[in-house]
mmCIF file of C-alpha atoms in Angstrom:
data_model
loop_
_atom_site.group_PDB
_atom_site.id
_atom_site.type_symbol
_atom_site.label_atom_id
_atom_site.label_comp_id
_atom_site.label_asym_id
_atom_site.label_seq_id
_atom_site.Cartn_x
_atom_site.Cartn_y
_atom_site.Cartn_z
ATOM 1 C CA UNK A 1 -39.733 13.179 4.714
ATOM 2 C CA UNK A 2 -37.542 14.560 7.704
ATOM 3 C CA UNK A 3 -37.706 18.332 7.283
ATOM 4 C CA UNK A 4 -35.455 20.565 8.675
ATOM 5 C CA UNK A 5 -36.264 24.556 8.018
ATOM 6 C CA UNK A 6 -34.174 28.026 8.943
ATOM 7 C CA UNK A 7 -35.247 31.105 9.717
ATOM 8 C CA UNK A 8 -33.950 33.212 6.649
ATOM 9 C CA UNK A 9 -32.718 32.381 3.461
ATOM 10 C CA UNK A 10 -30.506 35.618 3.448
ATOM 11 C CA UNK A 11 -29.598 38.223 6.491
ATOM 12 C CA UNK A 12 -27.476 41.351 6.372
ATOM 13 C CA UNK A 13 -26.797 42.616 9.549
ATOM 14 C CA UNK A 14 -24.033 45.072 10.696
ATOM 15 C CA UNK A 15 -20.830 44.665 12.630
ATOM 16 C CA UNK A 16 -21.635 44.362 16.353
ATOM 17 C CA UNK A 17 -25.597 43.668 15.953
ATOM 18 C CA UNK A 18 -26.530 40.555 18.113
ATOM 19 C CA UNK A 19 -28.046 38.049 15.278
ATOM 20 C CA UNK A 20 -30.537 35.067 15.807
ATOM 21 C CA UNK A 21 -30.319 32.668 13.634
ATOM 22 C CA UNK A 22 -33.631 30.143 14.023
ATOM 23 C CA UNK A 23 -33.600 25.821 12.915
ATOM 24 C CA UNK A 24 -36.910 23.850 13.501
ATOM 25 C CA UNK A 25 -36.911 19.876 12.760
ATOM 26 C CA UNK A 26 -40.729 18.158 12.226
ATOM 27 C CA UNK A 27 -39.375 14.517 13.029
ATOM 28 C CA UNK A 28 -38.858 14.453 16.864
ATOM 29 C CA UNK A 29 -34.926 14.137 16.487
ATOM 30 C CA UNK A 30 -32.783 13.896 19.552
ATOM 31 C CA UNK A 31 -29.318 15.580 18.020
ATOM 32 C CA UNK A 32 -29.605 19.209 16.187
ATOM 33 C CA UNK A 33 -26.255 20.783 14.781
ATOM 34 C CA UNK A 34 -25.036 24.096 13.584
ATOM 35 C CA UNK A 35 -22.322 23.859 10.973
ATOM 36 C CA UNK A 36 -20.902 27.187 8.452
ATOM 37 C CA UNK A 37 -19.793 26.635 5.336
ATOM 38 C CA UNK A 38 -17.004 28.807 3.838
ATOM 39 C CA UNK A 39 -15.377 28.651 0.211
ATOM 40 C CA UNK A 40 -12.418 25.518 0.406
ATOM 41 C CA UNK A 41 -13.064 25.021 3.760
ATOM 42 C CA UNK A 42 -15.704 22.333 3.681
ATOM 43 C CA UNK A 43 -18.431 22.307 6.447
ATOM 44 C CA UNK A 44 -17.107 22.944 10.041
ATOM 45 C CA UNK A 45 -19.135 22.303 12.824
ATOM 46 C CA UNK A 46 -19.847 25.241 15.618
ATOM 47 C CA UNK A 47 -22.229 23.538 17.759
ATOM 48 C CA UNK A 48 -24.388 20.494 18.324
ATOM 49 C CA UNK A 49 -27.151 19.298 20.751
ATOM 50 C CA UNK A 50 -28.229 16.012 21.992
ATOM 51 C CA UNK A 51 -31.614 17.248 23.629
ATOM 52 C CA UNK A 52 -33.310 20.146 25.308
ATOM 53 C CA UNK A 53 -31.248 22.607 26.938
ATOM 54 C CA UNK A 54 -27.964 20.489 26.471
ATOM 55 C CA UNK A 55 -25.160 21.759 24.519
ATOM 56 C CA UNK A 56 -21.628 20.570 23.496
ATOM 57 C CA UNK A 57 -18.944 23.101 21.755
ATOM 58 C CA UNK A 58 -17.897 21.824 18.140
ATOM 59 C CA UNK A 59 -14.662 22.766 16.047
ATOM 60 C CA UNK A 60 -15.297 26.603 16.029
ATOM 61 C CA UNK A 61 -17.530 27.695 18.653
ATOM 62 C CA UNK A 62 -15.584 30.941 19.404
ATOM 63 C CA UNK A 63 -17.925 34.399 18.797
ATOM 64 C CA UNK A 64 -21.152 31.985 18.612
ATOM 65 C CA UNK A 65 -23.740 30.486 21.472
ATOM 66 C CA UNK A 66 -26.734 28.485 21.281
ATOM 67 C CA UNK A 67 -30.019 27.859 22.561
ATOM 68 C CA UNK A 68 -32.557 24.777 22.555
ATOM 69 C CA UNK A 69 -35.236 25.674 24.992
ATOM 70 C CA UNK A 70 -37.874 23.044 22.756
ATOM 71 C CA UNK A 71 -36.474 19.888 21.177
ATOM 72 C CA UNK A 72 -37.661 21.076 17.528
ATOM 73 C CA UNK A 73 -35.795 24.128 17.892
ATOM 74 C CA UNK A 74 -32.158 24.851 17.983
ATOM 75 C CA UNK A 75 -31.035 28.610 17.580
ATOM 76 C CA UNK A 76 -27.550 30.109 16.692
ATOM 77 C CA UNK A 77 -26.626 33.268 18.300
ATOM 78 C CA UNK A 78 -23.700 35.558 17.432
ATOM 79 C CA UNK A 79 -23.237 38.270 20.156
ATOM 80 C CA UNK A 80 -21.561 40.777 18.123
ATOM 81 C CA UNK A 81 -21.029 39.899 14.923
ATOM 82 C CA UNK A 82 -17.764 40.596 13.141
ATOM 83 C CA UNK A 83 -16.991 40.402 9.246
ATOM 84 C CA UNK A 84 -15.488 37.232 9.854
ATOM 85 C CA UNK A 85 -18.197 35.377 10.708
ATOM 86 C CA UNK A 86 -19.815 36.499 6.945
ATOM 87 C CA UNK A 87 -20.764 33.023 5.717
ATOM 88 C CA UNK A 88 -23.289 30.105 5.105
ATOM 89 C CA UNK A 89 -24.860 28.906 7.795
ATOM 90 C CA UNK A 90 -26.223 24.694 7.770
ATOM 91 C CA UNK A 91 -28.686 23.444 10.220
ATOM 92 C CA UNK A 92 -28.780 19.936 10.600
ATOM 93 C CA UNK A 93 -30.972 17.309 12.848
ATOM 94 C CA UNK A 94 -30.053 13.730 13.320
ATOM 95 C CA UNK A 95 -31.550 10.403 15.310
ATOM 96 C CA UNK A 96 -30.974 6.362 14.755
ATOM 97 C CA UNK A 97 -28.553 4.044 14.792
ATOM 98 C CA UNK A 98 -26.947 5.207 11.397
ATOM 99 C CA UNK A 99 -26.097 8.826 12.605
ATOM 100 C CA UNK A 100 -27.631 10.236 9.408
ATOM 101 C CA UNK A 101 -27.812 14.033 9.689
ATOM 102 C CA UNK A 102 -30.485 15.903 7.414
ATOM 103 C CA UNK A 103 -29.991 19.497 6.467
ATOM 104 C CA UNK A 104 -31.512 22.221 6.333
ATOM 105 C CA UNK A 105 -31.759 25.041 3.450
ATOM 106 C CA UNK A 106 -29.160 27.233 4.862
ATOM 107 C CA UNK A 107 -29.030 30.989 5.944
ATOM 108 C CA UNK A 108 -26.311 32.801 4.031
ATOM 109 C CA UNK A 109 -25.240 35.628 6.440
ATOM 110 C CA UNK A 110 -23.650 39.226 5.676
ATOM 111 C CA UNK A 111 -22.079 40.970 8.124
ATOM 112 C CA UNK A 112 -20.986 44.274 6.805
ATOM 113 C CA UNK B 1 -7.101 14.890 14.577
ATOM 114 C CA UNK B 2 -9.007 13.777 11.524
ATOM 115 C CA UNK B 3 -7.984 14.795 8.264
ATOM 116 C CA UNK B 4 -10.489 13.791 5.034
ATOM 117 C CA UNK B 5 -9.131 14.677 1.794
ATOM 118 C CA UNK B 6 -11.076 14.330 -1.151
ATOM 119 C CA UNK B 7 -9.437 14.727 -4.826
ATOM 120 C CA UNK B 8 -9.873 16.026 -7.304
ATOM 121 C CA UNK B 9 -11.647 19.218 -6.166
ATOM 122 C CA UNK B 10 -12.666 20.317 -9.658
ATOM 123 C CA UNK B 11 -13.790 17.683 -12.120
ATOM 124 C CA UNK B 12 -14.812 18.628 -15.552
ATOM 125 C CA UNK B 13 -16.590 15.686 -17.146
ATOM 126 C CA UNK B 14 -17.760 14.347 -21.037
ATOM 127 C CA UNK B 15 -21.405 13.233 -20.468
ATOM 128 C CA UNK B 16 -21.016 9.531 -20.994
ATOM 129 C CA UNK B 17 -17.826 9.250 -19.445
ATOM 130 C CA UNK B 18 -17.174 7.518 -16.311
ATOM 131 C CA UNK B 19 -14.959 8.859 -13.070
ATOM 132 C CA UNK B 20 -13.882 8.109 -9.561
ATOM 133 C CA UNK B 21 -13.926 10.488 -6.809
ATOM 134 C CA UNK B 22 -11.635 9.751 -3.551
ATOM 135 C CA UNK B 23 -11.647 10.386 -0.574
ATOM 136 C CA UNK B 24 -9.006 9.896 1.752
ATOM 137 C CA UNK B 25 -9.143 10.176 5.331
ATOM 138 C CA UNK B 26 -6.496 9.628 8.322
ATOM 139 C CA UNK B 27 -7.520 8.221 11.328
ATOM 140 C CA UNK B 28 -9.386 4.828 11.679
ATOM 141 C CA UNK B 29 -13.546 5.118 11.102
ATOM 142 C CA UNK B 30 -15.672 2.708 10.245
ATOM 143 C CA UNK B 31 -18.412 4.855 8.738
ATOM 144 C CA UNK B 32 -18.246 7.526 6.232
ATOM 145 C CA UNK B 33 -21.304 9.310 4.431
ATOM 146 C CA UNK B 34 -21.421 10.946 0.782
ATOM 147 C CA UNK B 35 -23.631 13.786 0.499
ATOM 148 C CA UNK B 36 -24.873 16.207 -2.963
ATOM 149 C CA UNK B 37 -24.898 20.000 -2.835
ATOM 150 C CA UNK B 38 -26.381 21.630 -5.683
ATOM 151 C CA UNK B 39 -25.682 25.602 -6.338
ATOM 152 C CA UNK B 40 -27.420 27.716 -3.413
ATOM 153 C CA UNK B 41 -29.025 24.980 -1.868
ATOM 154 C CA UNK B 42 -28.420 22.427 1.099
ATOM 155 C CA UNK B 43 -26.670 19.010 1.614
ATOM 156 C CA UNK B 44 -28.451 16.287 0.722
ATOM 157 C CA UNK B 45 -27.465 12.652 2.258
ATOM 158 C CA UNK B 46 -26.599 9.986 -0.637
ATOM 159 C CA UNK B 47 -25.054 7.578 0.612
ATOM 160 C CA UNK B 48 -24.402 6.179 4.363
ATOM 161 C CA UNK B 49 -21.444 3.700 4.209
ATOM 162 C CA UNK B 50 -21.210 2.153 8.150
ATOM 163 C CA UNK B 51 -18.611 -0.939 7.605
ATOM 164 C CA UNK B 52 -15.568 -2.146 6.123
ATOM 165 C CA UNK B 53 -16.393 -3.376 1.958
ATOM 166 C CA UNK B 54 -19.656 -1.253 2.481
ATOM 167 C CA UNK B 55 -21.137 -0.793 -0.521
ATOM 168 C CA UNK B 56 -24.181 1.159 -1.953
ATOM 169 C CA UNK B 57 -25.569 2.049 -5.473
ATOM 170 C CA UNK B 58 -28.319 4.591 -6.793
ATOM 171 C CA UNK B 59 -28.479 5.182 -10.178
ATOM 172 C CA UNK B 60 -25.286 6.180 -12.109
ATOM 173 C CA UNK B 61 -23.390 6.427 -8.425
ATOM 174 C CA UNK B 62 -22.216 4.223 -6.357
ATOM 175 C CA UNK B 63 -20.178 4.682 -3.327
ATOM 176 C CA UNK B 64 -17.401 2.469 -1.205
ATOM 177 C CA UNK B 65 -15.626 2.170 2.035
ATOM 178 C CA UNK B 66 -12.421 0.283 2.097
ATOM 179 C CA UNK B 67 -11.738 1.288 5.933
ATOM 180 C CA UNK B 68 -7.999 -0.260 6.164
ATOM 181 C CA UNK B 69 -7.027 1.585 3.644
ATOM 182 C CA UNK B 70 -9.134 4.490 5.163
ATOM 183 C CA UNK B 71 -10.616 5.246 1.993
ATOM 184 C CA UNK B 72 -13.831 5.772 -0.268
ATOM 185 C CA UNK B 73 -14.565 5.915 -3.480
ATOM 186 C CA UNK B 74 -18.049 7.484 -5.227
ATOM 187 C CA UNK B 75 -18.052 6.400 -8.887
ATOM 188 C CA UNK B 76 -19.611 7.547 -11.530
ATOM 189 C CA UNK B 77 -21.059 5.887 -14.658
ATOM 190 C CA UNK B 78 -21.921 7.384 -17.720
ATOM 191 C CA UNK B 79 -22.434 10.502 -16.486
ATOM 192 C CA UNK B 80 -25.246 12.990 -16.904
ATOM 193 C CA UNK B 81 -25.939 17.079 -16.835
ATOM 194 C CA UNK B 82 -28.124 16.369 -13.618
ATOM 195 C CA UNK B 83 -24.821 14.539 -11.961
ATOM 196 C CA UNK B 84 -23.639 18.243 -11.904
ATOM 197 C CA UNK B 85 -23.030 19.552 -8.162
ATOM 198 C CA UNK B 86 -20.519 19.349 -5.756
ATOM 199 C CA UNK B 87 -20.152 16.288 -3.993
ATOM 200 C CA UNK B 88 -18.973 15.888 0.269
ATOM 201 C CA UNK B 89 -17.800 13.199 1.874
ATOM 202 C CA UNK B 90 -18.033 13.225 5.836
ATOM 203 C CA UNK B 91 -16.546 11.010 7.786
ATOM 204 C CA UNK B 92 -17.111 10.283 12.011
ATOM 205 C CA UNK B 93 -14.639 10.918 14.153
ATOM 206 C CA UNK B 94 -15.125 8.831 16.488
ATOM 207 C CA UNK B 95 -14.700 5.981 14.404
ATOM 208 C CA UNK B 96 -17.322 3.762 15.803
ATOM 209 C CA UNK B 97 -20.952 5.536 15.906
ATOM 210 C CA UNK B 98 -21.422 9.659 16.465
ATOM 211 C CA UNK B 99 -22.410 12.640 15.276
ATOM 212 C CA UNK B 100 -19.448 14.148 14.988
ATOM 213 C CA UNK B 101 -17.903 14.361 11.317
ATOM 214 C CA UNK B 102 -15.439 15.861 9.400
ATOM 215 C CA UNK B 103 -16.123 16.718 6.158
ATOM 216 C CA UNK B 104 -13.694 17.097 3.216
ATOM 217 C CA UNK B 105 -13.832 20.087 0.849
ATOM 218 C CA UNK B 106 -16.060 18.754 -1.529
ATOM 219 C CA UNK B 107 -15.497 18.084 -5.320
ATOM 220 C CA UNK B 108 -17.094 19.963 -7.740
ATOM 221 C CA UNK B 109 -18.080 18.370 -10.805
ATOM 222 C CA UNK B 110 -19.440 19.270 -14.002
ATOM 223 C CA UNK B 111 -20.779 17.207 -16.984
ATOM 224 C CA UNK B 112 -20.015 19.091 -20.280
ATOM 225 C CA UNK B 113 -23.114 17.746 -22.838
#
């Protein structure tokens, strides 16, 4: 089973704080994605990854960066984060001909 | 830009019953994917629809892409308690093989015992 794991379940940080937020894959994908997930908005992707240390922006990448330094690993990183980025957070990883992506748990974020 | 639609949004359901969920989206695409959220947890893939009269079944769902008239359908038969969740359809933007997907805003359905 592919397995895709976050760093935190839950995280309350505080307007301005620089926050980390961690996604490790086990099956040797390629492609790793960073979506959030807001009330009647759907998913909307922030950022995605087709291997190490390559980066491409998605639909809302504004107040948010990434990392991938090791192709299991993809990290989110708000700079300063603002109330408005309060909100689920959906790693996902992805490789083959299908373009399946596989989730992980999600990190629901508070920024107070 | 890519618009996916999905309808309804809420769906209250008689276990037994059966029901259609649609989703509508814009621009051409030739694959489309159906995934399951359940309450506090993640997405989980269930179905991966990649060409035109696509279909797939799994139980009391079963899912189909009718991509000239840019549409899917995830139907339900005789529906159960553990059918409860809210349901996504993604579709790629790109039309012909990517990562990239929109998603609609999910329908949330419940199956009344």
């Amino acid at each position: 089973d592919v397995k895709v794991t976050q760093s935190s379940r839950y995280l309350v940080k505080r307007t301005g704080e620089k926050v980390f937020l961690e996604c490790v894959q086990d099956m040797d994908h390629e492609n790793m994605f960073w979506y959030r997930q807001d009330p009647g908005l759907g998913l909307r992707l922030i950022y995605f990854s087709y291997d190490v240390k390559m980066k491409e922006k998605g639909d809302i990448p504004e107040g948010y960066s990434v990392s991938r330094e090791k192709k299991e690993r993809f990290s989110l990183i708000l700079e300063s984060a603002s109330t408005n980025q309060t909100s689920m957070y959906l790693c996902a990883s992805g490789r083959g001909t299908t373009y399946e992506q596989y989730f992980g748990p999600g990190t629901r974020l508070t920024v107070t | 830009e890519l618009k996916v639609e999905q309808n309804p949004l809420f769906l209250s359901m008689q276990e037994g019953k059966n029901y259609t969920i649609y989703c509508n989206y814009s621009t051409t695409s030739d694959r489309l994917y159906w995934y399951r959220q359940d309450p506090g947890k993640s997405l989980e893939s269930l179905f991966v629809l990649l060409s035109n009269g696509a279909v797939k079944q799994e139980g009391r769902l079963m899912a189909s892409l009718d991509t000239k008239a840019r549409l899917s359908t995830l139907h339900i038969t005789a529906a159960v308690h553990d059918l409860s969740a809210t349901y996504f359809c993604a579709v790629d933007r790109s039309g012909a093989g990517s990562y990239q997907l929109t998603f609609g805003k999910g329908t949330k359905l419940s199956v009344i015992p």
